[in-house]
PDB file of C-alpha atoms in Angstrom:
ATOM      1  CA  MET A   2       9.223 -30.328  25.875  1.00 39.00           C
ATOM      2  CA  PRO A   3       7.945 -28.573  29.008  1.00 42.00           C
ATOM      3  CA  PRO A   4       4.277 -27.493  28.926  1.00 42.00           C
ATOM      4  CA  GLU A   5       5.279 -23.816  29.059  1.00 40.00           C
ATOM      5  CA  ALA A   6       7.330 -24.190  25.874  1.00 40.00           C
ATOM      6  CA  ALA A   7       4.462 -25.929  24.097  1.00 39.00           C
ATOM      7  CA  MET A   8       2.069 -23.159  25.156  1.00 38.00           C
ATOM      8  CA  GLY A   9       4.453 -20.539  23.781  1.00 37.00           C
ATOM      9  CA  ILE A  10       4.465 -22.281  20.401  1.00 37.00           C
ATOM     10  CA  HIS A  11       0.664 -22.471  20.403  1.00 35.00           C
ATOM     11  CA  GLU A  12       0.338 -18.779  21.206  1.00 38.00           C
ATOM     12  CA  GLN A  13       2.732 -17.868  18.387  1.00 36.00           C
ATOM     13  CA  ILE A  14       0.758 -19.940  15.904  1.00 35.00           C
ATOM     14  CA  GLN A  15      -2.532 -18.512  17.131  1.00 42.00           C
ATOM     15  CA  LEU A  16      -1.269 -14.934  16.921  1.00 42.00           C
ATOM     16  CA  GLY A  17       0.026 -15.623  13.436  1.00 49.00           C
ATOM     17  CA  THR A  18      -3.435 -16.622  12.224  1.00 66.00           C
ATOM     18  CA  ARG A  19      -5.150 -13.338  13.067  1.00 82.00           C
ATOM     19  CA  PHE A  20      -6.034 -10.984  10.257  1.00 90.00           C
ATOM     20  CA  ASN A  21      -3.934  -7.822  10.349  1.00 90.00           C
ATOM     21  CA  ALA A  22      -5.086  -4.275   9.551  1.00 92.00           C
ATOM     22  CA  GLN A  23      -3.816  -4.491   5.954  1.00 93.00           C
ATOM     23  CA  GLU A  24      -5.770  -7.703   5.319  1.00 93.00           C
ATOM     24  CA  LEU A  25      -8.929  -6.221   6.808  1.00 94.00           C
ATOM     25  CA  ALA A  26      -8.506  -3.136   4.613  1.00 94.00           C
ATOM     26  CA  GLU A  27      -8.074  -5.429   1.578  1.00 94.00           C
ATOM     27  CA  PHE A  28     -11.260  -7.265   2.542  1.00 95.00           C
ATOM     28  CA  ALA A  29     -13.158  -3.987   3.051  1.00 95.00           C
ATOM     29  CA  SER A  30     -12.132  -2.866  -0.434  1.00 95.00           C
ATOM     30  CA  SER A  31     -13.061  -6.236  -1.948  1.00 94.00           C
ATOM     31  CA  PHE A  32     -16.385  -6.183  -0.088  1.00 95.00           C
ATOM     32  CA  GLU A  33     -17.281  -2.843  -1.662  1.00 95.00           C
ATOM     33  CA  GLN A  34     -16.241  -4.068  -5.136  1.00 94.00           C
ATOM     34  CA  VAL A  35     -18.483  -7.113  -4.791  1.00 94.00           C
ATOM     35  CA  LYS A  36     -21.340  -5.010  -3.408  1.00 93.00           C
ATOM     36  CA  ASN A  37     -21.140  -2.616  -6.358  1.00 93.00           C
ATOM     37  CA  ARG A  38     -21.021  -5.415  -8.965  1.00 91.00           C
ATOM     38  CA  LEU A  39     -23.732  -7.710  -7.637  1.00 90.00           C
ATOM     39  CA  PRO A  40     -26.964  -7.840  -9.589  1.00 91.00           C
ATOM     40  CA  ARG A  41     -29.910  -6.283  -7.734  1.00 91.00           C
ATOM     41  CA  LEU A  42     -31.369  -9.733  -6.985  1.00 90.00           C
ATOM     42  CA  PHE A  43     -28.313 -10.708  -4.887  1.00 89.00           C
ATOM     43  CA  LYS A  44     -27.641  -7.404  -3.084  1.00 90.00           C
ATOM     44  CA  PRO A  45     -29.715  -8.403   0.000  1.00 92.00           C
ATOM     45  CA  TYR A  46     -27.257 -11.254   0.616  1.00 90.00           C
ATOM     46  CA  TRP A  47     -24.221  -8.926   0.740  1.00 93.00           C
ATOM     47  CA  HIS A  48     -25.179  -6.305   3.301  1.00 94.00           C
ATOM     48  CA  ARG A  49     -22.469  -5.923   5.981  1.00 95.00           C
ATOM     49  CA  TRP A  50     -19.382  -7.659   7.326  1.00 96.00           C
ATOM     50  CA  THR A  51     -17.597  -8.122  10.603  1.00 95.00           C
ATOM     51  CA  TYR A  52     -14.300  -9.547  11.804  1.00 95.00           C
ATOM     52  CA  ILE A  53     -14.467 -12.234  14.463  1.00 92.00           C
ATOM     53  CA  PRO A  54     -11.101 -12.662  16.236  1.00 88.00           C
ATOM     54  CA  GLY A  55     -10.450 -15.679  18.388  1.00 81.00           C
ATOM     55  CA  GLU A  56      -9.183 -19.215  18.121  1.00 78.00           C
ATOM     56  CA  THR A  57     -10.337 -19.435  14.511  1.00 81.00           C
ATOM     57  CA  PRO A  58     -10.471 -15.851  13.220  1.00 87.00           C
ATOM     58  CA  ALA A  59     -12.893 -15.186  10.400  1.00 93.00           C
ATOM     59  CA  VAL A  60     -14.472 -12.418   8.406  1.00 95.00           C
ATOM     60  CA  LEU A  61     -18.221 -12.926   8.122  1.00 95.00           C
ATOM     61  CA  VAL A  62     -20.524 -11.351   5.546  1.00 96.00           C
ATOM     62  CA  TYR A  63     -24.176 -10.981   6.496  1.00 95.00           C
ATOM     63  CA  GLY A  64     -27.298 -10.508   4.427  1.00 94.00           C
ATOM     64  CA  GLU A  65     -29.963  -7.946   5.224  1.00 94.00           C
ATOM     65  CA  ASP A  66     -31.863 -10.627   7.154  1.00 93.00           C
ATOM     66  CA  GLY A  67     -28.876 -11.148   9.486  1.00 93.00           C
ATOM     67  CA  ARG A  68     -27.913 -14.564   8.112  1.00 93.00           C
ATOM     68  CA  VAL A  69     -24.277 -15.312   7.401  1.00 93.00           C
ATOM     69  CA  ALA A  70     -23.702 -15.510   3.637  1.00 94.00           C
ATOM     70  CA  LEU A  71     -19.925 -15.967   3.498  1.00 95.00           C
ATOM     71  CA  CYS A  72     -17.087 -16.829   5.832  1.00 95.00           C
ATOM     72  CA  LEU A  73     -13.489 -15.993   4.959  1.00 95.00           C
ATOM     73  CA  VAL A  74     -10.803 -17.778   6.984  1.00 93.00           C
ATOM     74  CA  ARG A  75      -7.049 -18.008   6.878  1.00 87.00           C
ATOM     75  CA  GLU A  76      -6.116 -21.597   6.130  1.00 84.00           C
ATOM     76  CA  GLN A  77      -2.369 -20.971   6.539  1.00 82.00           C
ATOM     77  CA  PRO A  78      -0.205 -17.870   6.377  1.00 79.00           C
ATOM     78  CA  ASP A  79      -1.018 -16.279   3.008  1.00 83.00           C
ATOM     79  CA  LEU A  80      -3.752 -18.802   2.158  1.00 90.00           C
ATOM     80  CA  TYR A  81      -7.388 -17.748   2.471  1.00 93.00           C
ATOM     81  CA  GLY A  82     -10.451 -19.924   2.150  1.00 92.00           C
ATOM     82  CA  ALA A  83     -13.998 -18.816   1.405  1.00 94.00           C
ATOM     83  CA  ILE A  84     -17.045 -20.721   2.588  1.00 94.00           C
ATOM     84  CA  GLY A  85     -20.455 -19.745   1.237  1.00 93.00           C
ATOM     85  CA  ILE A  86     -23.638 -20.432   3.181  1.00 90.00           C
ATOM     86  CA  THR A  87     -26.790 -20.783   1.099  1.00 84.00           C
ATOM     87  CA  VAL A  88     -30.293 -19.865   2.280  1.00 76.00           C
ATOM     88  CA  PRO A  89     -31.234 -23.505   2.979  1.00 82.00           C
ATOM     89  CA  GLY A  90     -28.038 -23.727   5.057  1.00 79.00           C
ATOM     90  CA  HIS A  91     -25.815 -25.687   2.700  1.00 89.00           C
ATOM     91  CA  LEU A  92     -22.089 -24.954   2.699  1.00 92.00           C
ATOM     92  CA  GLN A  93     -19.998 -24.344  -0.411  1.00 92.00           C
ATOM     93  CA  TYR A  94     -16.254 -24.498   0.123  1.00 92.00           C
ATOM     94  CA  TRP A  95     -13.669 -23.238  -2.352  1.00 92.00           C
ATOM     95  CA  PRO A  96      -9.990 -24.271  -2.174  1.00 92.00           C
ATOM     96  CA  PRO A  97      -7.692 -21.765  -0.453  1.00 93.00           C
ATOM     97  CA  ARG A  98      -6.107 -19.012  -2.520  1.00 95.00           C
ATOM     98  CA  ALA A  99      -3.045 -16.807  -2.081  1.00 95.00           C
ATOM     99  CA  SER A 100      -4.960 -13.558  -1.518  1.00 93.00           C
ATOM    100  CA  ILE A 101      -8.298 -12.356  -0.212  1.00 94.00           C
ATOM    101  CA  GLY A 102      -9.288 -11.134  -3.683  1.00 92.00           C
ATOM    102  CA  GLU A 103      -8.417 -14.516  -5.190  1.00 94.00           C
ATOM    103  CA  ALA A 104     -10.443 -16.314  -2.510  1.00 94.00           C
ATOM    104  CA  LEU A 105     -13.470 -14.151  -3.310  1.00 94.00           C
ATOM    105  CA  GLY A 106     -12.792 -14.733  -7.016  1.00 92.00           C
ATOM    106  CA  ALA A 107     -12.819 -18.511  -6.475  1.00 92.00           C
ATOM    107  CA  ALA A 108     -16.255 -18.051  -4.930  1.00 91.00           C
ATOM    108  CA  GLY A 109     -17.358 -16.282  -8.121  1.00 89.00           C
ATOM    109  CA  LEU A 110     -17.640 -12.881  -6.469  1.00 90.00           C
ATOM    110  CA  LEU A 111     -14.682 -11.050  -8.036  1.00 78.00           C
ATOM    111  CA  LEU A 112     -13.502 -11.551 -11.574  1.00 62.00           C
TER     112      LEU A 112
END
């Protein structure tokens, strides 16, 4: 396969992994649901979120102190994985789920 053809395949795969506007809207809605349901003790860890496009697109949730608390990534088309980051810096990974809400549910954030 010529290098140009291989690059075209890579670009298609990379473009396919980006979060679209509908997915970001679903995350924004889920973020607010989690924020409203969290006990007061945990609210500082769920302060704001941002979308990071790029080679490995992700949605990051930050605490009030600016530390990343959660990372949501697309594992495959229609499979989303959540990775929690604890205050000491440990990672907690939950198996990928079929929707953003399910991924947050696997992390114990949405029931």
